[in-house]
Every structure is written in structure tokens, then in C-alpha cells.
PDB file of C-alpha atoms in Angstrom:
ATOM      1  CA  UNK S   1      23.066 -29.502 -48.401  1.00  0.00           C
ATOM      2  CA  UNK S   2      25.860 -29.745 -46.073  1.00  0.00           C
ATOM      3  CA  UNK S   3      28.468 -31.989 -45.468  1.00  0.00           C
ATOM      4  CA  UNK S   4      28.767 -33.923 -42.269  1.00  0.00           C
ATOM      5  CA  UNK S   5      31.886 -36.543 -41.667  1.00  0.00           C
ATOM      6  CA  UNK S   6      32.013 -39.070 -39.303  1.00  0.00           C
ATOM      7  CA  UNK S   7      35.935 -40.990 -38.546  1.00  0.00           C
ATOM      8  CA  UNK S   8      36.338 -43.891 -38.456  1.00  0.00           C
ATOM      9  CA  UNK S   9      33.493 -45.518 -40.468  1.00  0.00           C
ATOM     10  CA  UNK S  10      34.166 -48.816 -39.020  1.00  0.00           C
ATOM     11  CA  UNK S  11      36.086 -50.087 -35.687  1.00  0.00           C
ATOM     12  CA  UNK S  12      36.706 -53.497 -33.943  1.00  0.00           C
ATOM     13  CA  UNK S  13      37.872 -53.150 -30.299  1.00  0.00           C
ATOM     14  CA  UNK S  14      38.502 -55.573 -27.333  1.00  0.00           C
ATOM     15  CA  UNK S  15      36.265 -55.399 -24.367  1.00  0.00           C
ATOM     16  CA  UNK S  16      37.479 -52.804 -21.921  1.00  0.00           C
ATOM     17  CA  UNK S  17      39.026 -50.264 -24.204  1.00  0.00           C
ATOM     18  CA  UNK S  18      37.874 -46.732 -25.348  1.00  0.00           C
ATOM     19  CA  UNK S  19      37.064 -45.385 -28.593  1.00  0.00           C
ATOM     20  CA  UNK S  20      36.776 -41.935 -30.435  1.00  0.00           C
ATOM     21  CA  UNK S  21      34.653 -41.206 -32.608  1.00  0.00           C
ATOM     22  CA  UNK S  22      35.089 -38.234 -34.881  1.00  0.00           C
ATOM     23  CA  UNK S  23      31.917 -35.883 -36.419  1.00  0.00           C
ATOM     24  CA  UNK S  24      32.913 -33.015 -38.202  1.00  0.00           C
ATOM     25  CA  UNK S  25      30.891 -30.227 -40.044  1.00  0.00           C
ATOM     26  CA  UNK S  26      32.868 -29.382 -43.219  1.00  0.00           C
ATOM     27  CA  UNK S  27      31.001 -26.738 -44.813  1.00  0.00           C
ATOM     28  CA  UNK S  28      29.033 -24.865 -42.151  1.00  0.00           C
ATOM     29  CA  UNK S  29      29.112 -23.793 -38.481  1.00  0.00           C
ATOM     30  CA  UNK S  30      27.155 -26.234 -36.074  1.00  0.00           C
ATOM     31  CA  UNK S  31      26.598 -24.664 -32.765  1.00  0.00           C
ATOM     32  CA  UNK S  32      24.742 -27.741 -32.032  1.00  0.00           C
ATOM     33  CA  UNK S  33      25.254 -31.454 -33.065  1.00  0.00           C
ATOM     34  CA  UNK S  34      23.862 -34.495 -31.853  1.00  0.00           C
ATOM     35  CA  UNK S  35      24.552 -37.869 -30.982  1.00  0.00           C
ATOM     36  CA  UNK S  36      22.741 -40.795 -31.894  1.00  0.00           C
ATOM     37  CA  UNK S  37      22.563 -44.548 -31.545  1.00  0.00           C
ATOM     38  CA  UNK S  38      20.765 -46.968 -33.746  1.00  0.00           C
ATOM     39  CA  UNK S  39      20.379 -50.899 -33.138  1.00  0.00           C
ATOM     40  CA  UNK S  40      19.828 -52.904 -36.390  1.00  0.00           C
ATOM     41  CA  UNK S  41      16.171 -52.650 -37.816  1.00  0.00           C
ATOM     42  CA  UNK S  42      15.684 -50.025 -35.240  1.00  0.00           C
ATOM     43  CA  UNK S  43      15.179 -46.326 -35.355  1.00  0.00           C
ATOM     44  CA  UNK S  44      17.360 -43.891 -34.431  1.00  0.00           C
ATOM     45  CA  UNK S  45      17.807 -42.942 -30.963  1.00  0.00           C
ATOM     46  CA  UNK S  46      18.826 -39.800 -29.214  1.00  0.00           C
ATOM     47  CA  UNK S  47      21.973 -40.080 -26.955  1.00  0.00           C
ATOM     48  CA  UNK S  48      22.930 -36.586 -26.117  1.00  0.00           C
ATOM     49  CA  UNK S  49      22.955 -32.921 -27.703  1.00  0.00           C
ATOM     50  CA  UNK S  50      26.033 -31.307 -27.818  1.00  0.00           C
ATOM     51  CA  UNK S  51      26.527 -27.580 -27.702  1.00  0.00           C
ATOM     52  CA  UNK S  52      29.417 -25.429 -28.781  1.00  0.00           C
ATOM     53  CA  UNK S  53      31.422 -24.702 -25.414  1.00  0.00           C
ATOM     54  CA  UNK S  54      29.211 -26.286 -23.316  1.00  0.00           C
ATOM     55  CA  UNK S  55      28.558 -29.299 -21.328  1.00  0.00           C
ATOM     56  CA  UNK S  56      26.363 -32.334 -23.605  1.00  0.00           C
ATOM     57  CA  UNK S  57      22.980 -32.620 -22.242  1.00  0.00           C
ATOM     58  CA  UNK S  58      22.438 -36.322 -22.045  1.00  0.00           C
ATOM     59  CA  UNK S  59      19.107 -38.125 -22.262  1.00  0.00           C
ATOM     60  CA  UNK S  60      17.451 -40.386 -20.041  1.00  0.00           C
ATOM     61  CA  UNK S  61      19.256 -43.252 -19.746  1.00  0.00           C
ATOM     62  CA  UNK S  62      22.559 -42.414 -21.241  1.00  0.00           C
ATOM     63  CA  UNK S  63      25.612 -42.955 -18.938  1.00  0.00           C
ATOM     64  CA  UNK S  64      27.445 -39.266 -19.449  1.00  0.00           C
ATOM     65  CA  UNK S  65      30.834 -40.712 -18.084  1.00  0.00           C
ATOM     66  CA  UNK S  66      30.672 -43.956 -20.146  1.00  0.00           C
ATOM     67  CA  UNK S  67      29.889 -41.735 -23.283  1.00  0.00           C
ATOM     68  CA  UNK S  68      31.957 -38.627 -23.174  1.00  0.00           C
ATOM     69  CA  UNK S  69      31.217 -36.075 -25.702  1.00  0.00           C
ATOM     70  CA  UNK S  70      33.415 -32.647 -26.214  1.00  0.00           C
ATOM     71  CA  UNK S  71      32.105 -30.149 -28.604  1.00  0.00           C
ATOM     72  CA  UNK S  72      35.438 -28.048 -28.322  1.00  0.00           C
ATOM     73  CA  UNK S  73      34.634 -26.158 -31.898  1.00  0.00           C
ATOM     74  CA  UNK S  74      32.054 -25.176 -34.166  1.00  0.00           C
ATOM     75  CA  UNK S  75      33.281 -27.783 -36.660  1.00  0.00           C
ATOM     76  CA  UNK S  76      34.015 -30.804 -34.548  1.00  0.00           C
ATOM     77  CA  UNK S  77      32.309 -32.900 -32.324  1.00  0.00           C
ATOM     78  CA  UNK S  78      33.787 -36.338 -30.380  1.00  0.00           C
ATOM     79  CA  UNK S  79      32.070 -39.162 -28.874  1.00  0.00           C
ATOM     80  CA  UNK S  80      34.229 -41.144 -26.785  1.00  0.00           C
ATOM     81  CA  UNK S  81      32.738 -44.439 -25.329  1.00  0.00           C
ATOM     82  CA  UNK S  82      34.783 -45.466 -22.410  1.00  0.00           C
ATOM     83  CA  UNK S  83      35.495 -48.894 -21.443  1.00  0.00           C
ATOM     84  CA  UNK S  84      33.309 -50.402 -24.302  1.00  0.00           C
ATOM     85  CA  UNK S  85      31.478 -53.661 -23.699  1.00  0.00           C
ATOM     86  CA  UNK S  86      29.598 -55.773 -26.149  1.00  0.00           C
ATOM     87  CA  UNK S  87      26.535 -54.096 -25.350  1.00  0.00           C
ATOM     88  CA  UNK S  88      27.748 -50.961 -26.941  1.00  0.00           C
ATOM     89  CA  UNK S  89      28.102 -52.517 -30.076  1.00  0.00           C
ATOM     90  CA  UNK S  90      25.897 -50.328 -32.270  1.00  0.00           C
ATOM     91  CA  UNK S  91      25.499 -47.898 -34.875  1.00  0.00           C
ATOM     92  CA  UNK S  92      26.497 -44.589 -34.047  1.00  0.00           C
ATOM     93  CA  UNK S  93      25.501 -41.352 -35.950  1.00  0.00           C
ATOM     94  CA  UNK S  94      25.997 -37.699 -35.477  1.00  0.00           C
ATOM     95  CA  UNK S  95      24.555 -34.750 -36.872  1.00  0.00           C
ATOM     96  CA  UNK S  96      25.159 -30.883 -37.161  1.00  0.00           C
ATOM     97  CA  UNK S  97      21.902 -28.327 -36.948  1.00  0.00           C
ATOM     98  CA  UNK S  98      21.402 -25.996 -39.568  1.00  0.00           C
ATOM     99  CA  UNK S  99      19.972 -22.565 -39.449  1.00  0.00           C
ATOM    100  CA  UNK S 100      16.771 -23.838 -39.919  1.00  0.00           C
ATOM    101  CA  UNK S 101      17.116 -26.482 -36.914  1.00  0.00           C
ATOM    102  CA  UNK S 102      17.514 -29.086 -40.234  1.00  0.00           C
ATOM    103  CA  UNK S 103      19.873 -31.861 -39.398  1.00  0.00           C
ATOM    104  CA  UNK S 104      22.484 -33.106 -41.453  1.00  0.00           C
ATOM    105  CA  UNK S 105      23.511 -36.287 -40.659  1.00  0.00           C
ATOM    106  CA  UNK S 106      27.006 -38.152 -41.384  1.00  0.00           C
ATOM    107  CA  UNK S 107      27.480 -41.675 -42.598  1.00  0.00           C
ATOM    108  CA  UNK S 108      27.768 -43.183 -39.121  1.00  0.00           C
ATOM    109  CA  UNK S 109      30.017 -45.615 -37.310  1.00  0.00           C
ATOM    110  CA  UNK S 110      29.973 -49.089 -36.940  1.00  0.00           C
ATOM    111  CA  UNK S 111      31.005 -49.984 -33.573  1.00  0.00           C
ATOM    112  CA  UNK S 112      31.874 -53.583 -32.665  1.00  0.00           C
ATOM    113  CA  UNK S 113      33.057 -54.494 -29.002  1.00  0.00           C
ATOM    114  CA  UNK S 114      34.514 -58.252 -29.095  1.00  0.00           C
TER     115      UNK S 114
ATOM    116  CA  UNK M   1       5.694 -41.575 -23.253  1.00  0.00           C
ATOM    117  CA  UNK M   2       5.638 -39.554 -26.366  1.00  0.00           C
ATOM    118  CA  UNK M   3       5.918 -41.574 -29.662  1.00  0.00           C
ATOM    119  CA  UNK M   4       6.221 -40.803 -33.004  1.00  0.00           C
ATOM    120  CA  UNK M   5       4.662 -43.401 -34.991  1.00  0.00           C
ATOM    121  CA  UNK M   6       4.867 -44.608 -38.340  1.00  0.00           C
ATOM    122  CA  UNK M   7       3.617 -47.508 -40.847  1.00  0.00           C
ATOM    123  CA  UNK M   8       6.630 -50.538 -40.068  1.00  0.00           C
ATOM    124  CA  UNK M   9       6.433 -50.974 -43.914  1.00  0.00           C
ATOM    125  CA  UNK M  10       5.253 -50.633 -47.066  1.00  0.00           C
ATOM    126  CA  UNK M  11       5.346 -52.465 -50.914  1.00  0.00           C
ATOM    127  CA  UNK M  12       4.816 -50.460 -54.087  1.00  0.00           C
ATOM    128  CA  UNK M  13       5.685 -50.867 -57.552  1.00  0.00           C
ATOM    129  CA  UNK M  14       7.535 -48.708 -59.662  1.00  0.00           C
ATOM    130  CA  UNK M  15       5.972 -45.521 -60.912  1.00  0.00           C
ATOM    131  CA  UNK M  16       3.581 -45.444 -58.495  1.00  0.00           C
ATOM    132  CA  UNK M  17       3.124 -42.892 -55.883  1.00  0.00           C
ATOM    133  CA  UNK M  18       3.662 -43.642 -52.008  1.00  0.00           C
ATOM    134  CA  UNK M  19       2.607 -41.813 -49.275  1.00  0.00           C
ATOM    135  CA  UNK M  20       3.821 -42.322 -46.077  1.00  0.00           C
ATOM    136  CA  UNK M  21       2.655 -41.000 -42.736  1.00  0.00           C
ATOM    137  CA  UNK M  22       3.873 -40.197 -39.212  1.00  0.00           C
ATOM    138  CA  UNK M  23       1.649 -39.167 -36.251  1.00  0.00           C
ATOM    139  CA  UNK M  24       3.471 -37.008 -33.993  1.00  0.00           C
ATOM    140  CA  UNK M  25       0.792 -35.504 -31.160  1.00  0.00           C
ATOM    141  CA  UNK M  26       3.173 -33.836 -28.948  1.00  0.00           C
ATOM    142  CA  UNK M  27       4.985 -31.877 -31.202  1.00  0.00           C
ATOM    143  CA  UNK M  28       6.864 -28.788 -30.671  1.00  0.00           C
ATOM    144  CA  UNK M  29       4.492 -25.258 -31.628  1.00  0.00           C
ATOM    145  CA  UNK M  30       7.558 -23.438 -33.234  1.00  0.00           C
ATOM    146  CA  UNK M  31       9.569 -26.583 -35.061  1.00  0.00           C
ATOM    147  CA  UNK M  32       9.934 -27.858 -38.492  1.00  0.00           C
ATOM    148  CA  UNK M  33       9.169 -31.614 -39.705  1.00  0.00           C
ATOM    149  CA  UNK M  34      11.767 -33.120 -41.093  1.00  0.00           C
ATOM    150  CA  UNK M  35      11.951 -36.431 -43.351  1.00  0.00           C
ATOM    151  CA  UNK M  36      14.674 -38.521 -44.132  1.00  0.00           C
ATOM    152  CA  UNK M  37      15.942 -41.627 -46.206  1.00  0.00           C
ATOM    153  CA  UNK M  38      18.059 -44.165 -44.758  1.00  0.00           C
ATOM    154  CA  UNK M  39      20.008 -47.030 -46.482  1.00  0.00           C
ATOM    155  CA  UNK M  40      21.635 -49.860 -44.904  1.00  0.00           C
ATOM    156  CA  UNK M  41      24.508 -48.857 -42.786  1.00  0.00           C
ATOM    157  CA  UNK M  42      24.556 -45.311 -43.907  1.00  0.00           C
ATOM    158  CA  UNK M  43      23.303 -41.988 -42.075  1.00  0.00           C
ATOM    159  CA  UNK M  44      19.788 -40.713 -42.932  1.00  0.00           C
ATOM    160  CA  UNK M  45      19.640 -38.236 -45.752  1.00  0.00           C
ATOM    161  CA  UNK M  46      17.433 -35.166 -45.837  1.00  0.00           C
ATOM    162  CA  UNK M  47      14.427 -35.247 -48.131  1.00  0.00           C
ATOM    163  CA  UNK M  48      11.918 -32.538 -47.219  1.00  0.00           C
ATOM    164  CA  UNK M  49      11.288 -30.272 -44.428  1.00  0.00           C
ATOM    165  CA  UNK M  50       8.142 -28.341 -43.529  1.00  0.00           C
ATOM    166  CA  UNK M  51       6.370 -26.387 -40.904  1.00  0.00           C
ATOM    167  CA  UNK M  52       2.870 -26.233 -42.153  1.00  0.00           C
ATOM    168  CA  UNK M  53       0.727 -26.894 -45.117  1.00  0.00           C
ATOM    169  CA  UNK M  54       2.406 -28.131 -48.263  1.00  0.00           C
ATOM    170  CA  UNK M  55       5.960 -28.129 -49.525  1.00  0.00           C
ATOM    171  CA  UNK M  56       7.535 -29.486 -52.674  1.00  0.00           C
ATOM    172  CA  UNK M  57      10.965 -29.962 -53.845  1.00  0.00           C
ATOM    173  CA  UNK M  58      12.310 -31.825 -56.511  1.00  0.00           C
ATOM    174  CA  UNK M  59      12.056 -35.206 -55.115  1.00  0.00           C
ATOM    175  CA  UNK M  60       9.070 -35.272 -52.717  1.00  0.00           C
ATOM    176  CA  UNK M  61       5.848 -33.184 -51.051  1.00  0.00           C
ATOM    177  CA  UNK M  62       5.448 -33.166 -47.614  1.00  0.00           C
ATOM    178  CA  UNK M  63       1.341 -32.308 -46.395  1.00  0.00           C
ATOM    179  CA  UNK M  64       0.930 -30.921 -43.114  1.00  0.00           C
ATOM    180  CA  UNK M  65      -2.538 -30.841 -41.482  1.00  0.00           C
ATOM    181  CA  UNK M  66      -3.330 -27.727 -39.416  1.00  0.00           C
ATOM    182  CA  UNK M  67      -2.913 -29.027 -36.053  1.00  0.00           C
ATOM    183  CA  UNK M  68       0.386 -30.661 -36.774  1.00  0.00           C
ATOM    184  CA  UNK M  69      -0.249 -34.105 -35.521  1.00  0.00           C
ATOM    185  CA  UNK M  70       0.651 -35.664 -38.130  1.00  0.00           C
ATOM    186  CA  UNK M  71       2.305 -35.352 -41.414  1.00  0.00           C
ATOM    187  CA  UNK M  72       2.714 -37.377 -44.533  1.00  0.00           C
ATOM    188  CA  UNK M  73       5.686 -38.025 -47.077  1.00  0.00           C
ATOM    189  CA  UNK M  74       4.389 -38.428 -50.958  1.00  0.00           C
ATOM    190  CA  UNK M  75       7.155 -39.710 -53.495  1.00  0.00           C
ATOM    191  CA  UNK M  76       5.512 -39.155 -56.858  1.00  0.00           C
ATOM    192  CA  UNK M  77       6.890 -42.353 -59.078  1.00  0.00           C
ATOM    193  CA  UNK M  78       8.974 -44.329 -57.147  1.00  0.00           C
ATOM    194  CA  UNK M  79      11.677 -46.700 -58.563  1.00  0.00           C
ATOM    195  CA  UNK M  80      13.400 -49.514 -57.713  1.00  0.00           C
ATOM    196  CA  UNK M  81      16.201 -47.125 -55.955  1.00  0.00           C
ATOM    197  CA  UNK M  82      13.747 -45.704 -53.348  1.00  0.00           C
ATOM    198  CA  UNK M  83      13.719 -48.754 -51.623  1.00  0.00           C
ATOM    199  CA  UNK M  84      14.931 -47.945 -47.981  1.00  0.00           C
ATOM    200  CA  UNK M  85      13.789 -47.235 -44.519  1.00  0.00           C
ATOM    201  CA  UNK M  86      11.907 -43.327 -44.001  1.00  0.00           C
ATOM    202  CA  UNK M  87      11.863 -41.521 -40.794  1.00  0.00           C
ATOM    203  CA  UNK M  88      10.268 -38.522 -39.891  1.00  0.00           C
ATOM    204  CA  UNK M  89      11.663 -36.473 -37.490  1.00  0.00           C
ATOM    205  CA  UNK M  90      10.070 -33.963 -35.216  1.00  0.00           C
ATOM    206  CA  UNK M  91      10.780 -31.560 -31.969  1.00  0.00           C
ATOM    207  CA  UNK M  92       8.266 -32.653 -28.853  1.00  0.00           C
ATOM    208  CA  UNK M  93       7.590 -30.943 -25.960  1.00  0.00           C
ATOM    209  CA  UNK M  94       6.746 -33.881 -23.538  1.00  0.00           C
ATOM    210  CA  UNK M  95       8.366 -32.690 -20.538  1.00  0.00           C
ATOM    211  CA  UNK M  96      11.280 -31.628 -21.938  1.00  0.00           C
ATOM    212  CA  UNK M  97      12.261 -30.249 -25.627  1.00  0.00           C
ATOM    213  CA  UNK M  98      14.028 -32.663 -27.878  1.00  0.00           C
ATOM    214  CA  UNK M  99      14.229 -34.237 -31.325  1.00  0.00           C
ATOM    215  CA  UNK M 100      12.569 -37.718 -31.466  1.00  0.00           C
ATOM    216  CA  UNK M 101      12.726 -39.947 -34.953  1.00  0.00           C
ATOM    217  CA  UNK M 102       9.786 -41.584 -35.802  1.00  0.00           C
ATOM    218  CA  UNK M 103       9.632 -45.335 -35.834  1.00  0.00           C
ATOM    219  CA  UNK M 104      10.689 -45.650 -39.358  1.00  0.00           C
ATOM    220  CA  UNK M 105       9.153 -47.319 -42.125  1.00  0.00           C
ATOM    221  CA  UNK M 106      10.713 -49.755 -44.666  1.00  0.00           C
ATOM    222  CA  UNK M 107       9.525 -49.250 -48.172  1.00  0.00           C
ATOM    223  CA  UNK M 108      10.252 -51.809 -50.733  1.00  0.00           C
ATOM    224  CA  UNK M 109       9.511 -50.881 -54.675  1.00  0.00           C
ATOM    225  CA  UNK M 110       9.168 -54.463 -56.576  1.00  0.00           C
ATOM    226  CA  UNK M 111       9.518 -54.111 -60.346  1.00  0.00           C
TER     227      UNK M 111
END
């Protein structure tokens, strides 16, 4: 399967700071990438769909000004959590979409906001 | 609110066949059903994907009835390393078109 990387794998930050998470598709070009959030013992919840060269589509209840998504190239999408607060602490996972709409997932980023 | 539901948990013994079903009433007519395995603090790992009837690969089978409102992942002979959470992922049409993960099934394989 295709390889998707995320960086960083783990980040701890102070409340009020911003954190950027990178998602890269290493061996294929992905016109569409997805960002998910997962709380402990819960399923993955779609936050937004990111299309290369256009604005991301956010799911209901996800603040676009707080979770900034940029998909500047076919292999890179970034999620920036602005002015992070403790309730933003979660496991953030990206995926890149293949030719049959199968999604290949990154390893996830564990965000802890103090 | 469209939901994609799975049993919360299942226990099995090594060597047994395990079947996990996902119900997805609002599934889009033109997209695939995909199943993933997830270990703690890792991203989901692709297991199998299908559109209809039966699909088999080296690790699992996927059974999809004609109405596609459910799907069943079959793991033929589980081992301790198959202990994980299993999710289905489908595209739904409920107002908007989007991908929804199932609620997840926590499989525990016992020796």
C-alpha cells in the first residue's frame, strides 16, 4: 500500500500556542487528503477534506479559523491548530486518497496542550 | 443522523474465524466499503476493500449483500497479534457526501 507520513508524531505545547502538523504522501500524488481527530477509545471523526490547490471543506462543528488546512502540493497537506487549548488535545490522523478512493493513513500525531 | 454501527467488542480464541459486521444504511451507491485495523496510538491500517458480493485477499474476506447496507469482515484464523480495533469506512449520502468511520469493534484474541 501507499505510504503516508506525519510529522511530528508527538507534540506537547502550552495553551495559546499554535501547532503545525504535516502530512505527506511519500510514493504517490494525492489530490485529496483528509484530516481526522480521534479521542481515547473513540472512532475517528472527520474534520475536513483537503483538495490540492483549493480551500478545505470542513465538517459541521469544526472551526475553520482554528484548524487551518493548507494543501499546497499533491504530496503535502498541513493542519495548524491555532491558539491551542487543553480541549484540543487529541490524536490527529491524516489520510491520502488513492485511485479507488481508498484512504491510506498516516501514523498519527498525538497533541497534548498543557 | 446517519450512523455506521459495529459491535463494540468481541472475544475470540486463537485459530478461530472471526466475523465483524458493520451496518451502513445511508451508504452511497457508487463508492467502496473499506475495512481497517488500528493498534493503539497508530493510524488505521488497510485490510480490504470491496464494492459488492465477496472479496478475498491474503488476510481477510469481505462479504457485501446486494443492498450494500451492511458488510462483514471475516478474519479466517486469528492470532494474538490480531488483537486490535477494526473499523469499516464508507461513503454516505445524508445531506452531503462524506466518509464516515464505523463505531469500531475491539477484538481481543485469547490464547
